[in-house]
Tab-separated table of C-alpha atoms in Angstrom:
chain	number	residue	atom	x	y	z
A	349	MET	CA	-94.496	21.574	-33.953
A	350	ASP	CA	-91.451	23.078	-35.680
A	351	SER	CA	-92.501	25.647	-38.220
A	352	THR	CA	-89.420	25.105	-40.486
A	353	LEU	CA	-90.381	21.846	-41.511
A	354	PRO	CA	-92.996	23.056	-44.300
A	355	TRP	CA	-90.058	25.111	-45.349
A	356	ILE	CA	-87.547	22.451	-45.917
A	357	GLY	CA	-90.152	20.367	-48.190
A	358	PHE	CA	-90.546	23.385	-50.277
A	359	VAL	CA	-86.890	23.712	-50.700
A	360	PHE	CA	-86.390	20.607	-51.195
A	361	ALA	CA	-89.222	20.200	-53.747
A	362	VAL	CA	-87.959	23.513	-55.828
A	363	ALA	CA	-84.186	22.113	-55.723
A	364	PHE	CA	-85.799	18.815	-57.113
A	365	ALA	CA	-87.776	20.351	-59.910
A	366	PHE	CA	-84.822	22.130	-61.167
A	367	ALA	CA	-82.142	20.051	-60.945
A	368	LEU	CA	-84.004	16.651	-62.664
A	369	PRO	CA	-84.126	18.328	-65.676
A	370	LEU	CA	-80.497	19.468	-65.880
A	371	VAL	CA	-79.746	15.865	-64.718
A	372	ILE	CA	-81.625	14.265	-67.538
A	373	LEU	CA	-80.200	16.662	-70.283
A	374	SER	CA	-76.876	16.031	-69.162
A	375	ALA	CA	-77.553	12.078	-69.268
A	376	LEU	CA	-79.138	12.548	-72.651
A	377	GLY	CA	-76.086	14.104	-74.061
A	378	VAL	CA	-73.923	11.636	-72.809
A	379	ALA	CA	-76.124	8.749	-74.082
A	380	GLY	CA	-76.670	10.292	-77.661
A	381	GLY	CA	-73.026	10.523	-77.998
A	382	TRP	CA	-73.087	14.626	-78.323
A	383	ASN	CA	-70.196	14.957	-75.632
A	384	LEU	CA	-68.040	12.347	-77.679
A	385	LEU	CA	-68.793	14.403	-80.822
A	386	ALA	CA	-67.912	18.110	-78.826
A	387	MET	CA	-64.874	16.304	-77.238
A	388	ARG	CA	-63.772	15.423	-80.724
A	389	PHE	CA	-64.603	18.086	-82.854
A	390	PRO	CA	-64.183	21.402	-80.915
A	391	ASP	CA	-66.398	24.209	-81.807
A	392	VAL	CA	-64.046	26.576	-84.279
A	393	ASP	CA	-65.066	29.694	-85.687
A	394	SER	CA	-65.271	28.983	-89.618
A	395	GLY	CA	-65.445	32.531	-90.666
A	396	ASP	CA	-67.919	31.992	-93.173
A	397	ASP	CA	-71.648	31.490	-92.943
A	398	SER	CA	-73.977	30.370	-95.162
A	399	THR	CA	-77.074	28.791	-93.963
A	400	ARG	CA	-78.618	28.681	-90.183
A	401	ALA	CA	-81.357	26.126	-89.518
A	402	PHE	CA	-83.223	25.391	-86.526
A	403	GLY	CA	-85.222	21.811	-86.005
A	404	SER	CA	-85.264	18.280	-84.810
A	405	ALA	CA	-82.254	15.548	-84.798
A	406	VAL	CA	-81.572	12.144	-83.594
A	407	PHE	CA	-78.211	11.248	-81.983
A	408	ALA	CA	-77.690	7.386	-81.813
A	409	ARG	CA	-74.878	6.059	-80.148
A	410	GLY	CA	-75.399	2.631	-78.792
A	411	ARG	CA	-78.695	1.156	-77.869
A	412	PHE	CA	-80.941	4.217	-77.049
A	413	PRO	CA	-81.265	7.130	-80.057
A	414	VAL	CA	-81.870	10.366	-78.304
A	415	ARG	CA	-83.859	12.632	-80.130
A	416	PHE	CA	-83.944	16.420	-79.602
A	417	ASN	CA	-87.397	18.046	-80.642
A	418	ASN	CA	-86.872	21.456	-82.282
A	419	ALA	CA	-84.171	21.889	-79.913
A	420	ILE	CA	-80.831	21.856	-82.375
A	421	TRP	CA	-79.554	24.433	-84.439
A	422	ILE	CA	-76.986	24.118	-87.285
A	423	ARG	CA	-74.774	26.402	-89.292
A	424	THR	CA	-73.252	25.069	-92.630
A	425	THR	CA	-70.284	26.723	-93.983
A	426	THR	CA	-67.728	25.852	-96.369
A	427	ARG	CA	-65.714	23.976	-94.162
A	428	GLY	CA	-68.211	21.809	-92.474
A	429	VAL	CA	-71.378	21.852	-90.152
A	430	ARG	CA	-71.745	23.571	-86.852
A	431	PHE	CA	-74.083	21.900	-83.948
A	432	TRP	CA	-75.545	23.647	-81.276
A	433	THR	CA	-78.300	23.980	-78.801
A	434	LEU	CA	-79.536	26.424	-76.622
A	435	LEU	CA	-79.722	23.976	-73.586
A	436	GLY	CA	-75.950	23.367	-73.745
A	437	PRO	CA	-75.092	25.579	-70.798
A	438	LEU	CA	-77.737	23.699	-68.726
A	439	THR	CA	-75.971	20.139	-69.274
A	440	PHE	CA	-72.605	20.314	-67.264
A	441	GLY	CA	-70.713	20.722	-69.970
A	442	THR	CA	-72.296	17.405	-71.583
A	443	MET	CA	-73.859	19.311	-74.632
A	444	ARG	CA	-71.200	21.831	-75.952
A	445	PRO	CA	-71.203	23.319	-79.542
A	446	PHE	CA	-69.078	21.345	-81.733
A	447	PHE	CA	-68.089	21.820	-85.582
A	448	LEU	CA	-68.121	18.783	-87.769
A	449	PRO	CA	-65.899	19.101	-90.841
A	450	TRP	CA	-67.132	17.677	-94.327
A	451	VAL	CA	-64.318	15.388	-94.601
A	452	GLU	CA	-65.512	13.347	-91.332
A	453	ILE	CA	-68.687	12.398	-92.897
A	454	GLU	CA	-68.353	8.952	-94.179
A	455	ARG	CA	-71.908	9.079	-96.185
A	456	VAL	CA	-75.305	10.479	-95.912
A	457	GLU	CA	-78.280	8.398	-96.351
A	458	ARG	CA	-81.599	10.112	-97.720
A	459	ARG	CA	-85.037	8.734	-96.566
A	460	LYS	CA	-88.546	10.061	-97.496
A	461	GLU	CA	-90.561	10.435	-94.304
A	462	LEU	CA	-94.341	11.318	-93.714
A	463	PHE	CA	-93.684	14.736	-93.942
A	464	GLY	CA	-90.661	15.222	-95.526
A	465	GLU	CA	-87.014	14.288	-95.677
A	466	SER	CA	-84.599	12.926	-93.222
A	467	LEU	CA	-80.729	12.626	-93.759
A	468	ARG	CA	-78.684	10.184	-91.455
A	469	LEU	CA	-75.143	11.209	-91.425
A	470	HIS	CA	-72.607	8.468	-90.616
A	471	ILE	CA	-69.602	9.880	-89.183
A	472	ARG	CA	-65.961	8.399	-89.318
A	473	GLY	CA	-64.648	6.767	-85.948
A	474	PHE	CA	-68.057	7.650	-83.865
A	475	GLY	CA	-69.754	4.466	-83.995
A	476	GLY	CA	-73.110	6.206	-84.560
A	477	SER	CA	-75.122	8.613	-86.286
A	478	ILE	CA	-77.032	11.755	-86.363
A	479	THR	CA	-80.550	11.908	-88.284
A	480	LEU	CA	-81.618	15.117	-89.388
A	481	ILE	CA	-84.942	15.813	-89.891
A	482	GLY	CA	-86.876	18.482	-91.610
A	483	ARG	CA	-85.716	21.810	-91.768
A	484	LEU	CA	-82.126	20.498	-90.811
A	485	ALA	CA	-82.058	17.863	-93.301
A	486	LYS	CA	-82.976	21.034	-96.276
A	487	ALA	CA	-80.254	22.963	-95.017
A	488	PHE	CA	-77.777	20.347	-94.772
A	489	ALA	CA	-78.748	18.967	-98.151
A	490	ALA	CA	-78.311	22.708	-99.780
A	491	ALA	CA	-74.657	22.519	-98.555
A	492	TRP	CA	-73.515	18.998	-98.738
A	493	LYS	CA	-71.253	18.059	-101.803
A	494	GLU	CA	-70.926	14.111	-102.164
A	495	PRO	CA	-67.185	13.172	-102.432
A	496	ALA	CA	-65.915	12.183	-105.667
């Protein structure tokens, strides 16, 4: 019997175990619309830094909302809000950081949840929404000014 056969199976199993999560993360970035937002609103250095928060968010574009539990960072500034995730480098570029200017947010809906508040952000021309949950909602609400 050939002694390389078990090694081929082992190498395939290890490669599959690493590749599958990367493919799934990339697909989630596309399905939720993160990649469209990253292309439309490239990441820029805003210069000022007011609030940072880490927590959960739901990106909904199309039929299937994608929830990122404790995987999203935001930084609010005077010009907008920056979104990024530590998973970004593992997603073949589908979850690059992006900077969303305040003027691109059409409206914000507040909702009371069982354990706090959530905010649904409606973005101009996106055809979907971003729902910030818990700590992210609190940090965003502290910086958000309703348009006059």
